[in-house]
PDB file of C-alpha atoms in Angstrom:
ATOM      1  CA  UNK A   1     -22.304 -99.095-213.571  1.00 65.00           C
ATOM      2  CA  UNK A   2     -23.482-101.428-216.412  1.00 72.00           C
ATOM      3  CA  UNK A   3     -24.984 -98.302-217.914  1.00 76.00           C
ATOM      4  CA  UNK A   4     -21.647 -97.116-218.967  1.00 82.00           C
ATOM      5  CA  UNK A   5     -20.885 -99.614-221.914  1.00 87.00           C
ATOM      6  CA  UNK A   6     -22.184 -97.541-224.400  1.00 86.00           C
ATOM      7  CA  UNK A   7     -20.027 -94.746-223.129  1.00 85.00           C
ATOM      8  CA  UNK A   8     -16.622 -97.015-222.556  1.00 89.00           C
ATOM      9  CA  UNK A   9     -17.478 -98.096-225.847  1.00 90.00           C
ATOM     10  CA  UNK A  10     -17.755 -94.888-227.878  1.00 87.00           C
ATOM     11  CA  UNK A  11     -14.217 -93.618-226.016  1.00 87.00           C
ATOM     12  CA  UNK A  12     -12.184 -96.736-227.055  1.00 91.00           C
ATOM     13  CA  UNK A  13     -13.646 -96.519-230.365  1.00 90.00           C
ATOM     14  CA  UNK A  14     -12.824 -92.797-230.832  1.00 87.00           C
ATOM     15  CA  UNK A  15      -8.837 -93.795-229.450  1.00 89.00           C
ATOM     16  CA  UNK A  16      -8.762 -96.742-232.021  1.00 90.00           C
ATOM     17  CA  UNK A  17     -10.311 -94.491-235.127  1.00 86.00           C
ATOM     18  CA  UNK A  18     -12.475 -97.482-235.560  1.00 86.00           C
ATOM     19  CA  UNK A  19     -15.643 -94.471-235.423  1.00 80.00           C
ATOM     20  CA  UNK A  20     -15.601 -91.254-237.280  1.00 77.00           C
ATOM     21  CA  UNK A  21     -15.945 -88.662-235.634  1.00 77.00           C
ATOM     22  CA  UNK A  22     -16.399 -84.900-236.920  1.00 79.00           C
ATOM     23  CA  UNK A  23     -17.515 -82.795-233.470  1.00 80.00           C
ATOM     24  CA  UNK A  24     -18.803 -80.200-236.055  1.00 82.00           C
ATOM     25  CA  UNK A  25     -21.171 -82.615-238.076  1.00 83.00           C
ATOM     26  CA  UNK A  26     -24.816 -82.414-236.776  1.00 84.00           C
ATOM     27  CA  UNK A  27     -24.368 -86.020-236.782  1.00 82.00           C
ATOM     28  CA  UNK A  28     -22.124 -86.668-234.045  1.00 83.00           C
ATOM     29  CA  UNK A  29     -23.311 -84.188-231.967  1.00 87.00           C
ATOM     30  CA  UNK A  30     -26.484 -86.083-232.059  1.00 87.00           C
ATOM     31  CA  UNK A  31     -25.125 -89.569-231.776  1.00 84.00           C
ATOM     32  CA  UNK A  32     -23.459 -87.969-228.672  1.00 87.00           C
ATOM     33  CA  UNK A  33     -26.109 -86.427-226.899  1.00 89.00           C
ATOM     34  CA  UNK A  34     -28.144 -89.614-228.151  1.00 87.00           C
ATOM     35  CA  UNK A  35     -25.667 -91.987-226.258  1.00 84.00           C
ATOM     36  CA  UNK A  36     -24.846 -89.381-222.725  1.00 89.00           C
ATOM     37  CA  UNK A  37     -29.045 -88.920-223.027  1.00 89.00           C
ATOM     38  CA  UNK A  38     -29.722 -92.664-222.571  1.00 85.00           C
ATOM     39  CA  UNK A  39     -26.956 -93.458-219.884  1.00 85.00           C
ATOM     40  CA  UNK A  40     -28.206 -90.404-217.832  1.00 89.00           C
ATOM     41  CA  UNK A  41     -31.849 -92.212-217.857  1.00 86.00           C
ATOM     42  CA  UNK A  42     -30.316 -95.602-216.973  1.00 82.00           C
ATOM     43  CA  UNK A  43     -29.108 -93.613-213.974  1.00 84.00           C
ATOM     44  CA  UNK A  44     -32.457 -91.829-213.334  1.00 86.00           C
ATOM     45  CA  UNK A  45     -33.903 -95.544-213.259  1.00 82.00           C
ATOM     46  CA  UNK A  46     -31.096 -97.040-210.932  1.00 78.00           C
ATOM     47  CA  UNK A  47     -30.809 -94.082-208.629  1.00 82.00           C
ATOM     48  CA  UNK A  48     -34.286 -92.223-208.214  1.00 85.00           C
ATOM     49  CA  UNK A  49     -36.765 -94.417-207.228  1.00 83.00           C
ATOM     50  CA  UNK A  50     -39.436 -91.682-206.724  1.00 86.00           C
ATOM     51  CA  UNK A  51     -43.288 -91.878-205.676  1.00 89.00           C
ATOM     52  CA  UNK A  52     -45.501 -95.784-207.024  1.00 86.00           C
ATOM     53  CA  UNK A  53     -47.522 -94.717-210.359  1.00 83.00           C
ATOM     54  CA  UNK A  54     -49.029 -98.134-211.109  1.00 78.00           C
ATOM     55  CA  UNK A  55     -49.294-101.230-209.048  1.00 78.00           C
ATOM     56  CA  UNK A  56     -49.100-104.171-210.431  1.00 71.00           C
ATOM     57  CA  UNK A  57     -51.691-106.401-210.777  1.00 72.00           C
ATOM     58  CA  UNK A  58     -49.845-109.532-209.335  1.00 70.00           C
ATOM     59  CA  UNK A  59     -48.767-110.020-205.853  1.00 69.00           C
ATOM     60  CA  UNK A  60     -45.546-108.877-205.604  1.00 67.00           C
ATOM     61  CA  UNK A  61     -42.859-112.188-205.458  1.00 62.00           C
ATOM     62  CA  UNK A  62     -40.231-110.762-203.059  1.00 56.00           C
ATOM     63  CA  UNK A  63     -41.358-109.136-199.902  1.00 54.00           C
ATOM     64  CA  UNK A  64     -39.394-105.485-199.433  1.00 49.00           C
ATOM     65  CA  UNK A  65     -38.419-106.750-195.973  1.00 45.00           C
ATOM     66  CA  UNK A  66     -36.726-110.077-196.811  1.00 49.00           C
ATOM     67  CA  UNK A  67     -34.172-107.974-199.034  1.00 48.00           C
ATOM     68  CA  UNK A  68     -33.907-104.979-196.260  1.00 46.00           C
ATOM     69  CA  UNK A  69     -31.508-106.997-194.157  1.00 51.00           C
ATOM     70  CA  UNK A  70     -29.085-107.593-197.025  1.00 48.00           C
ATOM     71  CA  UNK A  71     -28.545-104.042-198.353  1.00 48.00           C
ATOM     72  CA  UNK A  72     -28.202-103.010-194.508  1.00 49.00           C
ATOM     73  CA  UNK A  73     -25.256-105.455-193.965  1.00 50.00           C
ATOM     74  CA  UNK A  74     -22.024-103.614-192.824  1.00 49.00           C
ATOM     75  CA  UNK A  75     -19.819-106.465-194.478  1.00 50.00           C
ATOM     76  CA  UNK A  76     -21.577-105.082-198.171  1.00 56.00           C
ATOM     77  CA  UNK A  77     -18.335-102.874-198.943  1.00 70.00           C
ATOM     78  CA  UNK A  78     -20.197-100.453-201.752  1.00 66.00           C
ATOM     79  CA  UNK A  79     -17.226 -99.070-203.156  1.00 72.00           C
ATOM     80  CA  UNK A  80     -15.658-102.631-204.111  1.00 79.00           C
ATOM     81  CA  UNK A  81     -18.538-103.596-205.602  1.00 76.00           C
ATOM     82  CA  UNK A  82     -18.795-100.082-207.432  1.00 73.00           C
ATOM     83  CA  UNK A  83     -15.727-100.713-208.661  1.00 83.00           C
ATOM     84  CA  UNK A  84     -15.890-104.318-209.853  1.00 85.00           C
ATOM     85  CA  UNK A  85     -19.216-103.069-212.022  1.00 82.00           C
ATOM     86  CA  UNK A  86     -16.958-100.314-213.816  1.00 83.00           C
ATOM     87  CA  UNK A  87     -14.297-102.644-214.054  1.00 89.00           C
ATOM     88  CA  UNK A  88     -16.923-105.410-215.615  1.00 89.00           C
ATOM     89  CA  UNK A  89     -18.516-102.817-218.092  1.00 88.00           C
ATOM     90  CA  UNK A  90     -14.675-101.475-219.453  1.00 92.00           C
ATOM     91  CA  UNK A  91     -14.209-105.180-220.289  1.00 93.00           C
ATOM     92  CA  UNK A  92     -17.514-105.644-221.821  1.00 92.00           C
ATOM     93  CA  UNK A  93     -16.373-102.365-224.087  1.00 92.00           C
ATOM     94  CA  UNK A  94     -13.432-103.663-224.997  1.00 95.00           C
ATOM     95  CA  UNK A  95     -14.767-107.042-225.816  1.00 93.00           C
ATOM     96  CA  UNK A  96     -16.790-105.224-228.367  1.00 93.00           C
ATOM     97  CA  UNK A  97     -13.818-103.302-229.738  1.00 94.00           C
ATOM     98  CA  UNK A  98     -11.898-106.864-230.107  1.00 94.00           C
ATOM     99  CA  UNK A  99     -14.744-108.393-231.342  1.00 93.00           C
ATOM    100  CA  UNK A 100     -14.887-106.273-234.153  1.00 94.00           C
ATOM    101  CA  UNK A 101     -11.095-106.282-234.846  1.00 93.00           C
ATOM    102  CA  UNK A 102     -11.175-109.917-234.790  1.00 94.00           C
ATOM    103  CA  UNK A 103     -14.199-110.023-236.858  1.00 93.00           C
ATOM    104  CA  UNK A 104     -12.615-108.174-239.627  1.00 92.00           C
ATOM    105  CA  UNK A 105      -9.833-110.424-239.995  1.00 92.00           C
ATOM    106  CA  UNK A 106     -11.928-113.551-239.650  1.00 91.00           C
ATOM    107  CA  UNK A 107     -15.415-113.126-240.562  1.00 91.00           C
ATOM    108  CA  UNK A 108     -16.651-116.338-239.451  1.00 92.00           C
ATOM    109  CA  UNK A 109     -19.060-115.474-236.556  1.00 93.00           C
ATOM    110  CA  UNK A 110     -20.096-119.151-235.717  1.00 92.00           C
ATOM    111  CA  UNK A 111     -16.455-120.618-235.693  1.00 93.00           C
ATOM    112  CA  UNK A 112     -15.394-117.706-233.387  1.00 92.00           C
ATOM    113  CA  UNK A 113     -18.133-117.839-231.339  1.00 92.00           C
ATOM    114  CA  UNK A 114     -17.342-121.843-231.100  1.00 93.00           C
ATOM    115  CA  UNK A 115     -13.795-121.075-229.727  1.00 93.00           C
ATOM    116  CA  UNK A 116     -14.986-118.493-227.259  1.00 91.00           C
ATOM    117  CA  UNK A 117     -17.658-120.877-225.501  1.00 91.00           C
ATOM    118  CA  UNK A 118     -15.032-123.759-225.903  1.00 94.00           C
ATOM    119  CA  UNK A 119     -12.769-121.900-223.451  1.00 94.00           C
ATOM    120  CA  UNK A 120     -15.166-120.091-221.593  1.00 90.00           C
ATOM    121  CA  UNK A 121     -16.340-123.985-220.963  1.00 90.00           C
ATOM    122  CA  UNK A 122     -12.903-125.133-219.722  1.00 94.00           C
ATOM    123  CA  UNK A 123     -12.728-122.112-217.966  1.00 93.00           C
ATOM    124  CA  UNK A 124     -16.103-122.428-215.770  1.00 89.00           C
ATOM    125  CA  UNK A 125     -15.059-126.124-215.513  1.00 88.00           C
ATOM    126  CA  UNK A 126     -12.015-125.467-213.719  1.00 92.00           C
ATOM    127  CA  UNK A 127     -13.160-122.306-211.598  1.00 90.00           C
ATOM    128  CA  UNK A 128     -16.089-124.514-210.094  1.00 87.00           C
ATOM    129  CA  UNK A 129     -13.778-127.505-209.570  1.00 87.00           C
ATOM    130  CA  UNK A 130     -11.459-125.048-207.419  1.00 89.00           C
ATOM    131  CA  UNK A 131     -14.905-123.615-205.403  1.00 86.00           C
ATOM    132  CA  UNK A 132     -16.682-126.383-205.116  1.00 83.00           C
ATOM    133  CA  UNK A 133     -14.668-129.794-204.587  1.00 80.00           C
ATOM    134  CA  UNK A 134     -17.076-131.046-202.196  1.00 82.00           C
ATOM    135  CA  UNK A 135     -19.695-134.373-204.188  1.00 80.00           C
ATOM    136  CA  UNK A 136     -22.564-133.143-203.396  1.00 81.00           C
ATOM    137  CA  UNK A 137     -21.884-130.204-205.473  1.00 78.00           C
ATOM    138  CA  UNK A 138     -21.789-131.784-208.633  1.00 81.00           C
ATOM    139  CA  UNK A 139     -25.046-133.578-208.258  1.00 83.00           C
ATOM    140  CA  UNK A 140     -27.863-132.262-210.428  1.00 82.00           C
ATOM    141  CA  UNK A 141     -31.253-131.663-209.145  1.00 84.00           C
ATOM    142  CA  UNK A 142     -34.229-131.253-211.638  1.00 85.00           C
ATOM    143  CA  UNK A 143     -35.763-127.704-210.279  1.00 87.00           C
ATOM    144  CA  UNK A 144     -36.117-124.234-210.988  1.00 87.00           C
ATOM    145  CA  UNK A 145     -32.335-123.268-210.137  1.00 85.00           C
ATOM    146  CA  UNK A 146     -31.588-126.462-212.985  1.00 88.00           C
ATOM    147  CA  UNK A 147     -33.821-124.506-215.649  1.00 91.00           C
ATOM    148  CA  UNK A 148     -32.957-121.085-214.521  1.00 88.00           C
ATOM    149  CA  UNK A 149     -29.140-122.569-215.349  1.00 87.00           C
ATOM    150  CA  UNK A 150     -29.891-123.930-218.867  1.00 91.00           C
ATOM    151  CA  UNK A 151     -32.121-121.502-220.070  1.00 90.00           C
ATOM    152  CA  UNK A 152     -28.847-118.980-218.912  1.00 89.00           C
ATOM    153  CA  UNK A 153     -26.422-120.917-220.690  1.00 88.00           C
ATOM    154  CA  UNK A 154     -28.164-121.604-224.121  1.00 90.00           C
ATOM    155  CA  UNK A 155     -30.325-118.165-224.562  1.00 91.00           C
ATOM    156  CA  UNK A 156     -28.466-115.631-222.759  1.00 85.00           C
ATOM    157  CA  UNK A 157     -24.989-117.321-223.270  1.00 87.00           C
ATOM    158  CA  UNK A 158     -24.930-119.315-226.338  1.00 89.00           C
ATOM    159  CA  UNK A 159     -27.495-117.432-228.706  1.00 93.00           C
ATOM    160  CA  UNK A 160     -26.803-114.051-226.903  1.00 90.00           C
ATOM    161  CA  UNK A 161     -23.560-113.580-227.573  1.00 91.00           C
ATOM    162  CA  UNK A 162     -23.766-115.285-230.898  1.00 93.00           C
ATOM    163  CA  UNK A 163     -26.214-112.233-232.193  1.00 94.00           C
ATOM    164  CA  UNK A 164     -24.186-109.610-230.298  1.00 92.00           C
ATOM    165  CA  UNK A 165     -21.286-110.858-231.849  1.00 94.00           C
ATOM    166  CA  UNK A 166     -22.879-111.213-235.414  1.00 94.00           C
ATOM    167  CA  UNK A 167     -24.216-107.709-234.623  1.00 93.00           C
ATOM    168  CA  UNK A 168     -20.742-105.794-234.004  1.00 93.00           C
ATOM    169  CA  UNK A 169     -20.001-107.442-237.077  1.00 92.00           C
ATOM    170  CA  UNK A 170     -23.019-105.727-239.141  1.00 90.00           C
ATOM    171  CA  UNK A 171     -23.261-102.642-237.322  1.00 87.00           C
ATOM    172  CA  UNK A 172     -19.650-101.983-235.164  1.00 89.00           C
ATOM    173  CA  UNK A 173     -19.203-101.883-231.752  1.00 92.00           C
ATOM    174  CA  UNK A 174     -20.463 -98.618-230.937  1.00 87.00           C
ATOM    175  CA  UNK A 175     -24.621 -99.635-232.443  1.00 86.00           C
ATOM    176  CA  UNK A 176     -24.638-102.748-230.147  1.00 90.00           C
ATOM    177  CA  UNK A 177     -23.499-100.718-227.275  1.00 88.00           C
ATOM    178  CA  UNK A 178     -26.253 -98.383-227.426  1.00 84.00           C
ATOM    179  CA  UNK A 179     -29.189-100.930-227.009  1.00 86.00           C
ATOM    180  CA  UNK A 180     -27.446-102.058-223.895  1.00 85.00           C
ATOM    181  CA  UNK A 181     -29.468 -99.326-221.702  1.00 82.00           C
ATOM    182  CA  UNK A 182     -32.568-100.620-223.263  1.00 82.00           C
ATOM    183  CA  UNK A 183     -32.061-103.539-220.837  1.00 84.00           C
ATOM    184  CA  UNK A 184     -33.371-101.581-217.924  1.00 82.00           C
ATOM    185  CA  UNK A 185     -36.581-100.897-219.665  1.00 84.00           C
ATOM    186  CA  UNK A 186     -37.345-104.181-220.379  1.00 87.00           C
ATOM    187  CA  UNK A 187     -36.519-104.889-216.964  1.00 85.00           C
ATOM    188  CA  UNK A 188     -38.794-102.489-215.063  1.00 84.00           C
ATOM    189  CA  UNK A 189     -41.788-103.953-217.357  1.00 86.00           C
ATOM    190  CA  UNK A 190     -41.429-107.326-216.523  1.00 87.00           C
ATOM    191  CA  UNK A 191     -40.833-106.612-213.259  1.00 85.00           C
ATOM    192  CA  UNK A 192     -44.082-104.697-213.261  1.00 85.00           C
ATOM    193  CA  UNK A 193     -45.900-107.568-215.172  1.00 87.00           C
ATOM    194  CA  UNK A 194     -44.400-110.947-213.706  1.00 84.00           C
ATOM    195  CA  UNK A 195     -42.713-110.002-210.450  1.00 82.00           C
ATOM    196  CA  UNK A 196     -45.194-107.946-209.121  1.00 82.00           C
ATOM    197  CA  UNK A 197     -43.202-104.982-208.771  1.00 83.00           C
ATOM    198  CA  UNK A 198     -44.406-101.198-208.638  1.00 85.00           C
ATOM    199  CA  UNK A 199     -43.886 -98.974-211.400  1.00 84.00           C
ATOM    200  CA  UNK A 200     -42.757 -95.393-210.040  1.00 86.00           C
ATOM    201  CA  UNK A 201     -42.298 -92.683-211.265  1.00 89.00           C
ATOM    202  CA  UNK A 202     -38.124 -92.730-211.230  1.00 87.00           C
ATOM    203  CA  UNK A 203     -38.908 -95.479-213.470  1.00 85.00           C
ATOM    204  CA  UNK A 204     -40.805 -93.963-215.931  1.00 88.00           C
ATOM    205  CA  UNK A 205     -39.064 -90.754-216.262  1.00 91.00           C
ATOM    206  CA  UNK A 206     -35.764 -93.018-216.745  1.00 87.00           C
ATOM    207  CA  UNK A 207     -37.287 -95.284-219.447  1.00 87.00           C
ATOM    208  CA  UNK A 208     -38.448 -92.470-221.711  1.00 89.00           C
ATOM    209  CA  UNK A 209     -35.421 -90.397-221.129  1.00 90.00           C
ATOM    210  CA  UNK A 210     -33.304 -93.972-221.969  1.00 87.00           C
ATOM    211  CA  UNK A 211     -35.824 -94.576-225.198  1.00 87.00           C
ATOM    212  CA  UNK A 212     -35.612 -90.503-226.309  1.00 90.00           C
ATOM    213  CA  UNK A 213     -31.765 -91.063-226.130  1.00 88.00           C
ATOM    214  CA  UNK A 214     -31.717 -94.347-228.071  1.00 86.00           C
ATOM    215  CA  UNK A 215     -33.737 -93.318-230.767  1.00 87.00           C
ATOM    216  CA  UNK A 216     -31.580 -89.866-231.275  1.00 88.00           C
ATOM    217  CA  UNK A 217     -28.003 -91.954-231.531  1.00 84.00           C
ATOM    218  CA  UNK A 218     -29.871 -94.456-233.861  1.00 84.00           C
ATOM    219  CA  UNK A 219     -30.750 -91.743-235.519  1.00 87.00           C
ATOM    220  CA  UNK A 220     -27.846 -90.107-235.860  1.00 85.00           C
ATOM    221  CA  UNK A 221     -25.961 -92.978-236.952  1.00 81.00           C
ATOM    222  CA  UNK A 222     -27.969 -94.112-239.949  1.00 82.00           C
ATOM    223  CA  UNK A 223     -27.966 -90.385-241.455  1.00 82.00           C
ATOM    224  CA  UNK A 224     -24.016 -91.448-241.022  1.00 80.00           C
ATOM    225  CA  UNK A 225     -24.226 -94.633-242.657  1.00 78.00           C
ATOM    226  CA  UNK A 226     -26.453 -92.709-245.355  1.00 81.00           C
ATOM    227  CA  UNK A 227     -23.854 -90.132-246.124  1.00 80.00           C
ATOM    228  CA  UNK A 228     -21.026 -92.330-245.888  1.00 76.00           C
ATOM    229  CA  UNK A 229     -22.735 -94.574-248.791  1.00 80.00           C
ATOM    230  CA  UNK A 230     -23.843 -91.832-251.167  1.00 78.00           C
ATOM    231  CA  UNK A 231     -20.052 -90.317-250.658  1.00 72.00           C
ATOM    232  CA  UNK A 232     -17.823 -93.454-251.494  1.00 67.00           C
ATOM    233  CA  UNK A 233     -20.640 -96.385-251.861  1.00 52.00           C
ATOM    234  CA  UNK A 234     -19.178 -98.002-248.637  1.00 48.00           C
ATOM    235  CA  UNK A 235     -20.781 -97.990-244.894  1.00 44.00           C
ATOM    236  CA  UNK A 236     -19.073 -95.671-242.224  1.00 45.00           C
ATOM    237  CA  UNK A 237     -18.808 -98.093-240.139  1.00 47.00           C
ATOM    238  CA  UNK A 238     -15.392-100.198-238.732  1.00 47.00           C
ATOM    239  CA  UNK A 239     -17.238-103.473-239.397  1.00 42.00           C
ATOM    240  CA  UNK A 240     -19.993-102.980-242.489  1.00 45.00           C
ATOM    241  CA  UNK A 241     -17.208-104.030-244.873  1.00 45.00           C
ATOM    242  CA  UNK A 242     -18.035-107.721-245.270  1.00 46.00           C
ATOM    243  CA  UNK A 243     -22.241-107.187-244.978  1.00 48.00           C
ATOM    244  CA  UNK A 244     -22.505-109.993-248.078  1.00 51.00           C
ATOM    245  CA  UNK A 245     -20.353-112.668-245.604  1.00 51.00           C
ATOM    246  CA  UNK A 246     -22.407-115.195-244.571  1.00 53.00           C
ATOM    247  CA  UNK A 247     -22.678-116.132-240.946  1.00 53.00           C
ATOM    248  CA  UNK A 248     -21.053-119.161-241.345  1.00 55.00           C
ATOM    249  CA  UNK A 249     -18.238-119.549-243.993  1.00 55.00           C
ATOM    250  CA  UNK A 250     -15.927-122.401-244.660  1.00 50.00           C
ATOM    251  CA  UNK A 251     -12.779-120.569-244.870  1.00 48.00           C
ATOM    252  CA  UNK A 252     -12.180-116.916-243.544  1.00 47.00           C
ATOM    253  CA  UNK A 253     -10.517-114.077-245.431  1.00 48.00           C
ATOM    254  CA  UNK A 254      -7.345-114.348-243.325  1.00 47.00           C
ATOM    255  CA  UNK A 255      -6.249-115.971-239.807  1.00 46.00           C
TER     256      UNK A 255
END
C-alpha cells in the first residue's frame, strides 16, 4: 500500500494546483504513465513472487518456516491492516503537500525540521510512557535492538526526513514522491546480498518495470522544468521559487 504515495501525491497536488497539469502536453502524459508505470511494478514485486532466478550466495538469515506460522494466524485481520497502510501512505502524501506549503512561507528547512522532531519527541515520549509503564522497560541494554534503534532515529529519522524535506523544497512534492518506489529495489538487492534471500523472477520483472517508470516521470518532469524556464525564466514547480535560500537561514521570509 506504501506504493501508492507517489500516486496520493500527484492527486492532492493536481486538487491544490500546486502541479501543472496540461493532459494534452506530451509531458504529462509521460510523467503520468511514468508515475502509474512504477507503482504497477512495486505491485508486481509485492504481489508476484514467481519462480528463484539467483540464489544468493549467503545462507539465508530467516528460515521460510519460522515466518509460516505468523502469516497463517487467523487473529492477522488483512483488511485492517490493508487499510491502516492506505491510510499511512494518504498521510505521508499529504505531509508532502504541507511540507511544501509550509516551506514556501518559511524557507528554513533546519528550524522546521527542529520543531517537527521536537514534538514528534514529546510525542513518542508520552505514547511509550502510556504502553510501557512497567521499569524494566525503560532500562537500556547495549545490543543489536539498541543500534538497530539509534541508527533508526538519527539516519532514517533525523537526516531522512531532513533531505526529504529539503528535497520537496527544491523539487515539490510530487519529484520526492516518485523515488519512493525505488525503495523496493533497493530492498530486494540487499535482501539478495545480506539477508540471504532469493532473487525471483517477480522481483526482477517488478524492479525494471519500477526503474523504466521512474526514469520516464523524471523525464518528463525536467523537459517541464526546461520549458517552464525558457518561457518565463522561473521553474514549474510549487516549490523551485526560493532555489538560492540556503538551508539554514536566520530569519524566514514570513511566519
Amino acid at each position: 500500500m506504501m506504493n501508492l504515495i507517489p500516486a496520493f501525491t500527484f492527486i492532492l497536488a493536481i486538487i491544490l494546483r500546486m502541479e501543472k497539469v496540461n493532459w494534452k502536453s506530451w509531458s504529462t502524459q509521460a510523467k503520468l504513465v511514468g508515475t502509474i508505470t512504477s507503482i504497477l511494478g512495486a505491485f508486481v514485486v509485492t504481489l508476484y513472487r514467481g519462480p528463484p532466478v539467483l540464489r544468493s550466495p549467503r545462507p539465508p538469515s530467516v528460515q521460510p518456516h519460522r515466518r509460516l506460522p505468523f502469516l497463517l494466524l487467523q487473529q492477522s485481520n488483512w483488511i485492517l491492516g490493508g487499510f491502516l497502510l492506505a491510510a499511512q501512505a494518504f498521510l505521508l502524501a499529504s505531509s508532502y503537500i504541507l511540507q511544501a506549503f509550509i516551506l514556501k512561507e518559511y524557507p528554513a528547512v533546519l528550524n522546521l525540521m527542529f520543531y517537527v522532531m521536537f514534538f514528534l519527541t514529546i510525542l513518542s515520549g508520552l505514547l511509550s510512557f502510556i504502553t510501557a509503564r512497567e521499569l524494566q522497560s525503560w532500562i537500556l541494554k547495549v545490543n543489536v535492538g539498541l543500534i538497530a534503534i539509534l541508527y533508526s532515529g538519527v539516519v532514517a529519522v533525523a537526516f531522512g526526513s531532513t533531505l526529504g524535506t529539503w528535497c520537496v523544497k527544491r523539487a515539490g512534492p510530487v519529484y520526492v514522491s516518485m523515488f519512493k518506489p525505488l525503495g523496493i529495489v533497493f530492498a530486494v538487492g540487499l535482501g539478495f546480498l545480506f539477508l540471504g534471500e532469493m532473487l525471483h523472477l517477480g522481483s526482477l520483472i517488478g524492479a525494471l518495470v519500477i526503474v523504466m517508470g521512474f526514469h520516464t516521470a523524471v523525464w518528463a518532469k525536467s523537459k517541464e522544468e526546461e520549458k517552464a524556464i525558457e518561457g518565463s525564466g522561473v521553474g514549474g514547480s510549487f516549490a523551485s521559487s526560493s532555489h538560492d535560500t540556503p538551508l539554514l537561514q536566520n530569519q524566514a521570509s514570513s511566519v
